[in-house]
Amino acid sequence: MGDQPLRLLVADDDEVDRLAVRRALLKAGVNAQLVEVGDGASALAALLEQTFDCALLDFQMPGRDGLQVLREARAALVETPIIMLTGQGDEHIAVELMKAGATDYLGKAALTPERLEHLLRQTLRLHEVQQQYRTLAEVLPHTIWTSRPDGALDYISRRGYQDTGITPGDPTQWTRAVHPEDLPRLMERWQHSLRTGEPYEVEARLWRVGGTWRWHLMRALPMRDASGRVVRWFGTNADIDDQRRAQERISRLQAVTAALSEAPTPRQVMDVIVTQGVSALDGQAGTLWLVSEDGQALELAGSTSQLRELMRGLERIPLDAPLPMVEAVRHDRLVTCDNFQESARRYPALAALKLPFEASAVMPLRGSRSVMGALVVHFSGPRTLQPDEQEFFLALARQGAQALERARLYESAQQARAAAEESETQLRDLLVDRERMEATLQERDERLRAALWASGTGTFRWDLRTGSLEWDENLDQLYGLPPGRTVQTMEDVLPLVHPEDRAEVERRNEACAREGADFEMDFRVVWPDGRVHWLSTKGKTFVDANGRPLYMTGACVDITAQKQQEAEARQLADFERQILGIVSHDLRNPLSVIRISASMLLAREGLDERQSKSLTRIISAADRATRLIRDLLDFSQARLGGGIPVDRKKMDLFELARGVVEEVAASHPERELTMTLEGEGGGEWDGDRLAQVLGNLVGNALQHSPPDTQVRVSCRGEAGEVLFEVHNEGEAIENAVLPGLFEPFRRGRHAGSGAGSVGLGLYITRQLVLAHGGGITVSSRAGEGTRFTVRLPRRAPTPPPLPSA
């Protein structure tokens, strides 16, 4: 415990008991500086005002008893380790103390120098581990928290406190930080987890200090006692708001691009710009203004339904008017007003209109030669556009301007074509104009392709009647192909799709061609150099009056970076499983204390039958919890530590198998177990681990087979390996379940709450077999039962030699 004296608080109203503590510390050789008090009020004041390495509190004291002092200290976030001194060994009192936050407890009758020194060492070591855990939690990129069974937080990392302002204590405080629309869903998942003991995961919006709601991925793991009651919650909150918003912007931009590509006339293009632009920015209303033909004013070209009556009489605005849309057009830049006060200060004329909106944003529509007009989006409340939202607004305005130019050119071409029918002279003039317009249209198309290339968006058109496929050079880049018409039909595309996604892409294409269904899918493509990219593709299928599919148009973007972010999120989940391993490891010490204490009490004479049964149940529950922790630790080692280590020694596997089967048979005298041995069973293995493997398989066979059937175990020695099989005559395992049978947290249909399992048995069994260089398989058919087969090499495989220099 170091050379520095321990600073200890001893609170007991009995001077004799305090003297006993002093003597025990002195005899144990513990260098300690004691602060002694005689009542609960003084003990609480000392804990709140001073720093101690540990506190020893008497359970019964005048004024405030030890339990009340403990609860008030923990509610005040006092982290000092507290050992309760009790004059009686009541198990209910012990459970209540541990639930209230006691580090440990010690009966006064068992107070010895050795016992006290051991308890102090263990308490200080546990406190040190807890401090390390909390230090680790503070450096994580998301919020770590723990709470009591009723939901009252007893710990939240600094990041969570700074973001939400939530502090430990009040169990209703955290619910006020959850968005009202998301709270019922979160409470439903929490109640389900409270009933079943299963972890929960839910996405919800949390209030952030400063006045914003942000999406979080909330995960929580309940820890339960031997009776199945939740005793603590461990959880994490990961901020996924930026990820959700990025995905929403990609989807909205794809929708706008597809809608603009299908709008042939300027009127339709302007309607798309207004409606889709307002919707994409979560606005409440909007208007579209275009520069007049004389270049002296802005004319109202379109508006949402909320503004049609309000804008009556304001269809034309001079280009010298002090209004935000005029400023945006004249200076070719984004103009925003975050609130009504700013708008009234900068644009008094706009305030005089008394529009029912708080904020607005105006983006100029930049054409190929000049500014064509401006798009205005209004918001009902204060709104500040973030940089990514401004970039999105800019891309939306550029696409709208280019589509409007293209539609105007198309409309002009149509009008010219109609006028050409009047006379041959006009026809010759039209041909000249048409050539000029086609050249201009080609230039505009090139600009549009450049804009699509800059945004990483490729477009295509698939004629469902002829099978021909037209796509732009951006799609060549997205598929890793050289520019040119290397792809002309859908049959040319399918070989470029990743083999695992090809069948689904082909199935959906057939549905589009046959039923006129739309196409929307994320899939992988393999570039010629072997690299794999993720693409998100959306296509709209158009049909004739009889419902027959005619053609499909769509857009495609690269989402490889997004998929990488999702992979990083899964890495965070793996890190959370590592936290689970740390927590499970630290639970073994208090369980050992519980079992040893119960065993000592059971060894006493004079116990009645009820007391003996209670102590036996405590020992059994502690053993079961220890096995669960062992499974969790093995799971953490297998998932995060590179596999479970094994200690190989020479042994006879047949002798080990015989002992395991005899032990299981003794525990289940009502069942019939048979065993056959063939060949020789010598080799090098980890006996304890293989006993765990065989015990798991035999126990599993007994659990999942009828009581009147036989379980057969057979072992056979071959040239370089030993094979053993466990067969039962139970109901066949469903084919849908077999592929994931060895995955973690999978429990059988008949595994009840008292089975003492978290669904890791078969997973750990497979990991132990793999650690020995072997393999395990399962076969299950109706009428034939279920058979698990394990193959184990007799010795560890020899690693390949290092290559020479």
mmCIF file of N, CA, C and O in Angstrom, residues 158 198 298 340 348-349 380 566 573 675 721 739:
data_model
loop_
_atom_site.group_PDB
_atom_site.id
_atom_site.type_symbol
_atom_site.label_atom_id
_atom_site.label_comp_id
_atom_site.label_asym_id
_atom_site.label_seq_id
_atom_site.Cartn_x
_atom_site.Cartn_y
_atom_site.Cartn_z
ATOM 1 N N ARG A 158 -17.175 13.369 -18.885
ATOM 2 C CA ARG A 158 -17.147 14.826 -19.013
ATOM 3 C C ARG A 158 -17.769 15.287 -20.337
ATOM 4 O O ARG A 158 -18.440 16.298 -20.404
ATOM 5 N N GLU A 198 -31.878 -8.037 -21.914
ATOM 6 C CA GLU A 198 -31.143 -7.910 -23.170
ATOM 7 C C GLU A 198 -30.598 -6.492 -23.321
ATOM 8 O O GLU A 198 -31.227 -5.533 -22.883
ATOM 9 N N LEU A 298 -36.290 42.335 -61.147
ATOM 10 C CA LEU A 298 -36.502 40.915 -60.852
ATOM 11 C C LEU A 298 -37.998 40.641 -60.930
ATOM 12 O O LEU A 298 -38.810 41.389 -60.354
ATOM 13 N N PHE A 340 -35.403 37.538 -37.323
ATOM 14 C CA PHE A 340 -36.227 38.668 -37.749
ATOM 15 C C PHE A 340 -35.544 40.002 -37.440
ATOM 16 O O PHE A 340 -35.642 40.959 -38.219
ATOM 17 N N PRO A 348 -35.173 47.167 -44.035
ATOM 18 C CA PRO A 348 -36.441 47.700 -43.491
ATOM 19 C C PRO A 348 -37.622 47.502 -44.436
ATOM 20 O O PRO A 348 -38.743 47.278 -43.987
ATOM 21 N N ALA A 349 -37.362 47.582 -45.742
ATOM 22 C CA ALA A 349 -38.459 47.401 -46.697
ATOM 23 C C ALA A 349 -39.039 45.994 -46.622
ATOM 24 O O ALA A 349 -40.244 45.792 -46.799
ATOM 25 N N SER A 380 -39.499 29.323 -40.617
ATOM 26 C CA SER A 380 -40.448 29.842 -39.620
ATOM 27 C C SER A 380 -39.761 30.290 -38.344
ATOM 28 O O SER A 380 -40.260 31.156 -37.636
ATOM 29 N N GLU A 566 -19.122 3.782 -41.692
ATOM 30 C CA GLU A 566 -19.900 2.741 -41.016
ATOM 31 C C GLU A 566 -18.986 1.662 -40.446
ATOM 32 O O GLU A 566 -19.240 1.130 -39.361
ATOM 33 N N ALA A 573 -18.098 -0.175 -31.894
ATOM 34 C CA ALA A 573 -18.872 -1.212 -31.215
ATOM 35 C C ALA A 573 -17.945 -2.282 -30.649
ATOM 36 O O ALA A 573 -18.161 -2.789 -29.542
ATOM 37 N N MET A 675 -20.441 -43.990 -24.126
ATOM 38 C CA MET A 675 -19.164 -43.490 -24.642
ATOM 39 C C MET A 675 -18.419 -44.640 -25.292
ATOM 40 O O MET A 675 -18.339 -45.748 -24.747
ATOM 41 N N GLU A 721 -4.507 -36.723 -35.888
ATOM 42 C CA GLU A 721 -5.509 -35.965 -35.159
ATOM 43 C C GLU A 721 -6.431 -36.907 -34.405
ATOM 44 O O GLU A 721 -6.426 -38.133 -34.614
ATOM 45 N N PRO A 739 -26.494 -21.505 -39.898
ATOM 46 C CA PRO A 739 -25.321 -20.686 -40.255
ATOM 47 C C PRO A 739 -24.826 -19.801 -39.124
ATOM 48 O O PRO A 739 -23.643 -19.480 -39.065
#
